[in-house]
JSON list of C-alpha atoms in Angstrom, two decimals:
[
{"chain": "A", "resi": 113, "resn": "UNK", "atom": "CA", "xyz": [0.00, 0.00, 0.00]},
{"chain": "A", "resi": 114, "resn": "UNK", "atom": "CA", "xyz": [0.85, 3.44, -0.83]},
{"chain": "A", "resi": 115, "resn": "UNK", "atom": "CA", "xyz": [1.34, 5.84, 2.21]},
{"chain": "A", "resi": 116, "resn": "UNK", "atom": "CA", "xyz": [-1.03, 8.99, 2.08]},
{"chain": "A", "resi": 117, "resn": "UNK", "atom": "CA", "xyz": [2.18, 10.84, 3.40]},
{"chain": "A", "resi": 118, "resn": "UNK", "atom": "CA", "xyz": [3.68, 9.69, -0.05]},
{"chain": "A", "resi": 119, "resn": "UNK", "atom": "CA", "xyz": [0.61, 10.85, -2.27]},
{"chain": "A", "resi": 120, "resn": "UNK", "atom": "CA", "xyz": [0.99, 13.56, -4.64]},
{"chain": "A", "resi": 121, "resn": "UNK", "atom": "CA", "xyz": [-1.58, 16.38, -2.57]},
{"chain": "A", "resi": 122, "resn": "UNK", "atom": "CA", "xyz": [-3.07, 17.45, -5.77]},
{"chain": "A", "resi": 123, "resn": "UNK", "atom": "CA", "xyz": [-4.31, 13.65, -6.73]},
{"chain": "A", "resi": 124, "resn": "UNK", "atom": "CA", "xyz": [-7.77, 12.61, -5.52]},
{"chain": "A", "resi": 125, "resn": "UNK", "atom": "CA", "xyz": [-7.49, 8.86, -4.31]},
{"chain": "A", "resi": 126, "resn": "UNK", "atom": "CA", "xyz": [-9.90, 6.16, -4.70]},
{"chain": "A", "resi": 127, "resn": "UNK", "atom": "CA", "xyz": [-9.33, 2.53, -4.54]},
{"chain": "A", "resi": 128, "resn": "UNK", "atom": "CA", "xyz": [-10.29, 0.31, -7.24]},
{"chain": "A", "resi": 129, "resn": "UNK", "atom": "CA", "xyz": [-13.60, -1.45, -7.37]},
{"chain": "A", "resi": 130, "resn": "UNK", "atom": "CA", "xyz": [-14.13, -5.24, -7.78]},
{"chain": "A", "resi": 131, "resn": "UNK", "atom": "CA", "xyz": [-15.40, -4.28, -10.65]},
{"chain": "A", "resi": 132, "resn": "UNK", "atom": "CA", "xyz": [-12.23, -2.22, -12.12]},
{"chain": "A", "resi": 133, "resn": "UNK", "atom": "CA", "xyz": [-10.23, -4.90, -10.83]},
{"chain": "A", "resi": 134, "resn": "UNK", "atom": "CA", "xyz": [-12.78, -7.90, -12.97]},
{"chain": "A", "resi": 135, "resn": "UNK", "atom": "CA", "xyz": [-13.05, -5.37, -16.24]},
{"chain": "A", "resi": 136, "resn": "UNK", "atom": "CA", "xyz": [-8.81, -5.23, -16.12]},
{"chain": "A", "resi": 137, "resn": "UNK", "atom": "CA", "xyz": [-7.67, -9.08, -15.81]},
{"chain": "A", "resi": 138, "resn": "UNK", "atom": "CA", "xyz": [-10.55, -9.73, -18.58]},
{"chain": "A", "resi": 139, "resn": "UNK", "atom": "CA", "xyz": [-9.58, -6.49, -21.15]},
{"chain": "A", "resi": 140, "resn": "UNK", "atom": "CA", "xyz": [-5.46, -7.84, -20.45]},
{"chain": "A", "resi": 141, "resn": "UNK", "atom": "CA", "xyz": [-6.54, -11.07, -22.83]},
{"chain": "A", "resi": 142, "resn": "UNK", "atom": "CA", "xyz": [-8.62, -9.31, -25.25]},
{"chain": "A", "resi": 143, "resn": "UNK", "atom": "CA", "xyz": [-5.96, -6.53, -26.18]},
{"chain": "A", "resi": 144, "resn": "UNK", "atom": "CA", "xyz": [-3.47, -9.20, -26.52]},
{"chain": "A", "resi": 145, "resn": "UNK", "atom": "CA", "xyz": [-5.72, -10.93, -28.66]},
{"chain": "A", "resi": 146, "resn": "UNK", "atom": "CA", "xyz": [-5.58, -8.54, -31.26]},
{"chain": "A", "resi": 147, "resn": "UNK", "atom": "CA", "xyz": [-1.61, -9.04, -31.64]},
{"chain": "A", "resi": 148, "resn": "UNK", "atom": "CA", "xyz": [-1.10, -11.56, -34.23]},
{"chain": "A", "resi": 149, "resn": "UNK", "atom": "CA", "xyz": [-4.27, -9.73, -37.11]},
{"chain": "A", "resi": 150, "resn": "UNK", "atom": "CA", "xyz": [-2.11, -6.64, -36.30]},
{"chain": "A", "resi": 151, "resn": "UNK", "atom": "CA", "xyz": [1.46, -8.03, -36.76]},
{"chain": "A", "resi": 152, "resn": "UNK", "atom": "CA", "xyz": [0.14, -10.21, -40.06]},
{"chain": "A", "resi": 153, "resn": "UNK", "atom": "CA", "xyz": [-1.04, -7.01, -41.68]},
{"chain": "A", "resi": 154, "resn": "UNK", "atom": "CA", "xyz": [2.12, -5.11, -40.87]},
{"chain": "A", "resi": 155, "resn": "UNK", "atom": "CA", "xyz": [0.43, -2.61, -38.75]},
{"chain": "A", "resi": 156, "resn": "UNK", "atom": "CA", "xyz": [3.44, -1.14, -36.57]},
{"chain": "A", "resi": 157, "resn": "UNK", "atom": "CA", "xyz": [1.74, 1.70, -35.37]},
{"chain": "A", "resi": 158, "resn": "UNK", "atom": "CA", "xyz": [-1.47, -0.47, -33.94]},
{"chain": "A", "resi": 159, "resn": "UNK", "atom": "CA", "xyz": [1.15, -3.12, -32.84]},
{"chain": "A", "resi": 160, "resn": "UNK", "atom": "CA", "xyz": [2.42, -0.14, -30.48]},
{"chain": "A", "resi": 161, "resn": "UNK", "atom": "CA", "xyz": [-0.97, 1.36, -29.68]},
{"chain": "A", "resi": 162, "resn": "UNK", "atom": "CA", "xyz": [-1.95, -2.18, -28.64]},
{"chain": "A", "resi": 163, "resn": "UNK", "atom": "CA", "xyz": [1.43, -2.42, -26.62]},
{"chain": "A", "resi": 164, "resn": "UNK", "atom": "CA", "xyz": [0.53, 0.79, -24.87]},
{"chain": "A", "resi": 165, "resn": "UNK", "atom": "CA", "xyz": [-2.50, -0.45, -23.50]},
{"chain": "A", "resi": 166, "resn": "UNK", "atom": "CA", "xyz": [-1.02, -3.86, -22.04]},
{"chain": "A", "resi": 167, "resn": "UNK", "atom": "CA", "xyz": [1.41, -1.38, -20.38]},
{"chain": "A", "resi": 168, "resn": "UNK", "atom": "CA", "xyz": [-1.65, 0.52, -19.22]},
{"chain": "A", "resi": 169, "resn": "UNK", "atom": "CA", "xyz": [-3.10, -2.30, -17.86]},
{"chain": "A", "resi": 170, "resn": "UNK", "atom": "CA", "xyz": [-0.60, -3.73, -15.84]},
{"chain": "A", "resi": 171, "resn": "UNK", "atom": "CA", "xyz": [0.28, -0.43, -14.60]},
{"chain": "A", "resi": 172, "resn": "UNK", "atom": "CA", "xyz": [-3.57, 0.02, -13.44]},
{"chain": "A", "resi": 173, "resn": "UNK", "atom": "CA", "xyz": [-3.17, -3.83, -11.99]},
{"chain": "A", "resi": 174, "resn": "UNK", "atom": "CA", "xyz": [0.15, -2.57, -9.71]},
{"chain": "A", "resi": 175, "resn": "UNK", "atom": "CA", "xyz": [-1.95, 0.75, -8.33]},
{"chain": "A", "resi": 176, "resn": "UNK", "atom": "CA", "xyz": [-5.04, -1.41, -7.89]},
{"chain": "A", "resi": 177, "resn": "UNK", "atom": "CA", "xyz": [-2.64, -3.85, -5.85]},
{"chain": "A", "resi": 178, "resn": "UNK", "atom": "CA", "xyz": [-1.34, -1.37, -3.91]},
{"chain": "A", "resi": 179, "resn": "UNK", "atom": "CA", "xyz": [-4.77, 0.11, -2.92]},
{"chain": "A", "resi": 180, "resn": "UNK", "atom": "CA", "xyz": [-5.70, 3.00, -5.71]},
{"chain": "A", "resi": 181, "resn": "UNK", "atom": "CA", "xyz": [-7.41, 3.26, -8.71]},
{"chain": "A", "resi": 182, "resn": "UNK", "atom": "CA", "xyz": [-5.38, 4.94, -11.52]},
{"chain": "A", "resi": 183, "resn": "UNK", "atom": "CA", "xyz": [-5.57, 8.79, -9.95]},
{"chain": "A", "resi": 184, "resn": "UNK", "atom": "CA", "xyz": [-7.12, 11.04, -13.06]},
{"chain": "A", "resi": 185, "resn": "UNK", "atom": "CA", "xyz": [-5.04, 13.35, -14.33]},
{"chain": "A", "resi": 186, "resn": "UNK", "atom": "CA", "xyz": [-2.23, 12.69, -12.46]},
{"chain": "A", "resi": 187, "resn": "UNK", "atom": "CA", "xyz": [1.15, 14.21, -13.05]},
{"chain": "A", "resi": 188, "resn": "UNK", "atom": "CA", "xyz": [3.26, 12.30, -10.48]},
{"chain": "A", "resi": 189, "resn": "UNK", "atom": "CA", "xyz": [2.50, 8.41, -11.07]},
{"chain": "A", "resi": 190, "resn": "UNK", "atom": "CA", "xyz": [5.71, 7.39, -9.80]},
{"chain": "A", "resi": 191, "resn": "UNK", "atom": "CA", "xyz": [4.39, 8.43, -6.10]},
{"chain": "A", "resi": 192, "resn": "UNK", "atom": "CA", "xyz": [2.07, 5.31, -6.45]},
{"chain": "A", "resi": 193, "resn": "UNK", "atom": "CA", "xyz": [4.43, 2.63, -7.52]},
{"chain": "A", "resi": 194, "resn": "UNK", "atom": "CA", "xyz": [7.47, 0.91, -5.09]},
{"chain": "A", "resi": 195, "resn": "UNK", "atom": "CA", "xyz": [10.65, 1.07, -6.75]},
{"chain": "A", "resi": 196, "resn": "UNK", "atom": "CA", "xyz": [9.86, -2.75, -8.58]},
{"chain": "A", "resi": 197, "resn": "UNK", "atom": "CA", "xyz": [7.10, -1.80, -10.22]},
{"chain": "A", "resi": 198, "resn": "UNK", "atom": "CA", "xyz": [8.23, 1.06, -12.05]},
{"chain": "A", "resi": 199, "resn": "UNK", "atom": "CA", "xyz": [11.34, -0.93, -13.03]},
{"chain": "A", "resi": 200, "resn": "UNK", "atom": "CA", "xyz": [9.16, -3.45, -13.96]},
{"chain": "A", "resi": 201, "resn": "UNK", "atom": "CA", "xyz": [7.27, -1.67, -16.02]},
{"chain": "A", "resi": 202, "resn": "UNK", "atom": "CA", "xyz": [10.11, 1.24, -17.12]},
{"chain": "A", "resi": 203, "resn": "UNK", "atom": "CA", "xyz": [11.58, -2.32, -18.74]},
{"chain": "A", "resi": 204, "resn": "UNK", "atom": "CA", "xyz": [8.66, -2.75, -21.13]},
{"chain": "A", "resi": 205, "resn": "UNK", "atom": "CA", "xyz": [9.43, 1.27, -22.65]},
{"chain": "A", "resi": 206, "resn": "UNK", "atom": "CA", "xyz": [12.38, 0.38, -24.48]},
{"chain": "A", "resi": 207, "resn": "UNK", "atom": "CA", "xyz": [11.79, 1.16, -28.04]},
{"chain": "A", "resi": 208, "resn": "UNK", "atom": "CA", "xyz": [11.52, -2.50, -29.82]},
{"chain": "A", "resi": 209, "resn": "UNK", "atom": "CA", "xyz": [13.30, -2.04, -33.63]},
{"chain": "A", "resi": 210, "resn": "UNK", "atom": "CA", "xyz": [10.20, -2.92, -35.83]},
{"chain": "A", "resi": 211, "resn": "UNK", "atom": "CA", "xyz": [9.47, -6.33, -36.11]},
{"chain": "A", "resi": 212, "resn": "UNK", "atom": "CA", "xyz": [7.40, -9.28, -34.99]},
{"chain": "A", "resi": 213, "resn": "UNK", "atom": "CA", "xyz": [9.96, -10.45, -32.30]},
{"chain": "A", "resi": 214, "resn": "UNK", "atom": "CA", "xyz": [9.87, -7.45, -30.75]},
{"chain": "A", "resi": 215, "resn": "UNK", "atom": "CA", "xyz": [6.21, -6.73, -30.16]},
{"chain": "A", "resi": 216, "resn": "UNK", "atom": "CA", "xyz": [6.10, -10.77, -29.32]},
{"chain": "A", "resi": 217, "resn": "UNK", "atom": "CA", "xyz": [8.82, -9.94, -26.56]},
{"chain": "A", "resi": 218, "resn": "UNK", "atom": "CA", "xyz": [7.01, -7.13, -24.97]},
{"chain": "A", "resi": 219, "resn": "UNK", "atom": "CA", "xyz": [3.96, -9.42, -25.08]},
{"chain": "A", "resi": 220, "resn": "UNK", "atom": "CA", "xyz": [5.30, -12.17, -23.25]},
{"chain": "A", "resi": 221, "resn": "UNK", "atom": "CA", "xyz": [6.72, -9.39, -20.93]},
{"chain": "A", "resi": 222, "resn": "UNK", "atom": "CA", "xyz": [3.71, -8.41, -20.11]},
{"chain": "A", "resi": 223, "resn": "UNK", "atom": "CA", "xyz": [1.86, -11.61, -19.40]},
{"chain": "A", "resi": 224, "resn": "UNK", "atom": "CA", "xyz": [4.90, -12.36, -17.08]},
{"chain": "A", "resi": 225, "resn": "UNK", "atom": "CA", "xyz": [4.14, -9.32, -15.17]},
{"chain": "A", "resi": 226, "resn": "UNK", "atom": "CA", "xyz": [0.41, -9.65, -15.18]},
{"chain": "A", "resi": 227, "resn": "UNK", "atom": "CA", "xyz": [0.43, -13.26, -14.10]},
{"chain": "A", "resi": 228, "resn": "UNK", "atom": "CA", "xyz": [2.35, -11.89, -11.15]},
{"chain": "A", "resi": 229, "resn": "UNK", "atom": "CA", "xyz": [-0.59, -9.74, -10.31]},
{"chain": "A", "resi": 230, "resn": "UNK", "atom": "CA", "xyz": [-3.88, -11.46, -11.44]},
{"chain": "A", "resi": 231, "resn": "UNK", "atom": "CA", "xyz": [-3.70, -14.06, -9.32]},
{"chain": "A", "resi": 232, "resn": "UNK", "atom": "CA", "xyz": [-2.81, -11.39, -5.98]},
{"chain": "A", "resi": 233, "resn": "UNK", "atom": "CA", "xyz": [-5.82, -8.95, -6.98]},
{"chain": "A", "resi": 234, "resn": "UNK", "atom": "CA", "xyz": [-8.06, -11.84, -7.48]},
{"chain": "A", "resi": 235, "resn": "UNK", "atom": "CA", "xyz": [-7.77, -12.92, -3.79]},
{"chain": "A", "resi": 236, "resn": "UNK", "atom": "CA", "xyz": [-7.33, -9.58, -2.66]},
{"chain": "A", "resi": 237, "resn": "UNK", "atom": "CA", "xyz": [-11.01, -8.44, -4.10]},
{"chain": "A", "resi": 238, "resn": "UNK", "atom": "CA", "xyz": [-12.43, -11.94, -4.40]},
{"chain": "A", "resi": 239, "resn": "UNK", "atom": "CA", "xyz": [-12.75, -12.09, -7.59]},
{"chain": "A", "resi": 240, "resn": "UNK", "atom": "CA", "xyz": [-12.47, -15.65, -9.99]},
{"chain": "A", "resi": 241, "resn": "UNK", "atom": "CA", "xyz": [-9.41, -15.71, -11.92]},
{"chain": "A", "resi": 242, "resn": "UNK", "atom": "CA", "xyz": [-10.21, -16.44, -15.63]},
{"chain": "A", "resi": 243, "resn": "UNK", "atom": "CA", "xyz": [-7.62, -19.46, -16.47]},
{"chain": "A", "resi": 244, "resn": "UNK", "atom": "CA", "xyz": [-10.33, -20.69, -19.18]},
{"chain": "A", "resi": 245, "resn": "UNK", "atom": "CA", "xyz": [-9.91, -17.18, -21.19]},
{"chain": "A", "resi": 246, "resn": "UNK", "atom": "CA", "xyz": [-5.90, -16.92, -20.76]},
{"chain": "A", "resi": 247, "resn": "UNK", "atom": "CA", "xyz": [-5.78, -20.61, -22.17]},
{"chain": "A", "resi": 248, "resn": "UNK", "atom": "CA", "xyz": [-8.17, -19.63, -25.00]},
{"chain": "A", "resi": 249, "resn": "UNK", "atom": "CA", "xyz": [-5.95, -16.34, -25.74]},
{"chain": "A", "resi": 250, "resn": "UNK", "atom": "CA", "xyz": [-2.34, -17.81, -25.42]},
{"chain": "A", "resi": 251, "resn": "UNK", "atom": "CA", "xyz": [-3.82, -20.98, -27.32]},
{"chain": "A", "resi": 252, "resn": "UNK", "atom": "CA", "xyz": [-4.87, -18.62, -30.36]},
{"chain": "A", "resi": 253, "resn": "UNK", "atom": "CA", "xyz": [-1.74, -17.00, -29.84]},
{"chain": "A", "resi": 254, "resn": "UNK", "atom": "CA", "xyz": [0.02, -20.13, -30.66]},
{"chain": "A", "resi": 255, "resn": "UNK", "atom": "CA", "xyz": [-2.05, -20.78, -33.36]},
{"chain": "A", "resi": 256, "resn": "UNK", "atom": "CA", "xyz": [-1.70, -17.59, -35.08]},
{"chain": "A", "resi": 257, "resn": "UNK", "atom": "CA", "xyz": [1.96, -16.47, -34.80]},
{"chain": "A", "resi": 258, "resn": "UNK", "atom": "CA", "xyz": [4.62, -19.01, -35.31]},
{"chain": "A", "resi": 259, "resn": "UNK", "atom": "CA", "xyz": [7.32, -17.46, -33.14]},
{"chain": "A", "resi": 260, "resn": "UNK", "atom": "CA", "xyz": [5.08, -17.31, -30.06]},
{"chain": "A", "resi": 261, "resn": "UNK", "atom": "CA", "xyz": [6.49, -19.19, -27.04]},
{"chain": "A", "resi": 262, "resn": "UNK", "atom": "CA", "xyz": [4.98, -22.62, -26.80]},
{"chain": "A", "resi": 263, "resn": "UNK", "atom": "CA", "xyz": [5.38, -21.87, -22.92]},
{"chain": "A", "resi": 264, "resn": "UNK", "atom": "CA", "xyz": [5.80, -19.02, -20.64]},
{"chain": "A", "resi": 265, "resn": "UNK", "atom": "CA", "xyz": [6.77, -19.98, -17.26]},
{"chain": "A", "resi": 266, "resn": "UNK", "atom": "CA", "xyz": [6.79, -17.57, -14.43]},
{"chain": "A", "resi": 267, "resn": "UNK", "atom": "CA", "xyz": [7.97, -19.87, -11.45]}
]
């Protein structure tokens, strides 16, 4: 949890809902899903938009895990994060050269990350975490790209 004493004064802080929480470990696997129709028509730019909002995700998953909901209009996020998530997530900015492998990489980067933090806000806000849907996206995943992982472990 954040510390109030840490909060930027000019933020108004909520926590999350259940239902943020529900609406952000479901929307994770249908943005991904769009990866592979974007990457087989050569769309960089939606390949990066689409990127950008699996960052945005998992960013709204760490604040949710530590007790907010992502503070609107904001201009001091780092406040809200401990010093491992923003690496964590600072990692995923790194300008990929413009290819498949790279989007694929900051894919699998980001399921690594948000397998680390499903499972935690699941049990934290009682929610049911959705194996059946991650199966059915990493499964058309596989399916549709040829370099995707046939495994991603996160032990």
């Amino acid at each position: 949890m954040i510390s109030v004493t840490q909060a930027n004064p000019q933020d108004i802080l909520a926590p999350p809902t259940s239902e943020q929480v529900a609406q952000l470990l479901q929307q994770f696997w249908h943005e991904l899903a769009e990866l592979p129709e974007l990457l087989a028509r050569g769309e960089q730019l939606l390949c990066a938009d689409c990127t950008a909002k699996l960052r945005r995700n998992v960013l709204e998953m760490m604040l949710a895990l530590n007790g907010i909901a992502y503070p609107t209009s904001t201009r001091r996020l780092n406040d809200y994060l401990s010093a491992s998530q923003r690496g964590a997530i600072e990692k995923t900015l790194l300008a990929p050269a413009i290819e498949a492998a790279s989007w694929l990489g900051q894919a699998v980067a980001f399921i690594v990350i948000y397998r680390w933090y499903a499972p935690q806000l699941a049990a934290a806000f009682a929610l049911t975490y959705d194996k059946e849907l991650e199966n059915e996206t990493l499964a058309r995943l596989q399916h549709a790209l040829p370099d995707w992982p046939i495994s991603i472990t996160t032990d």
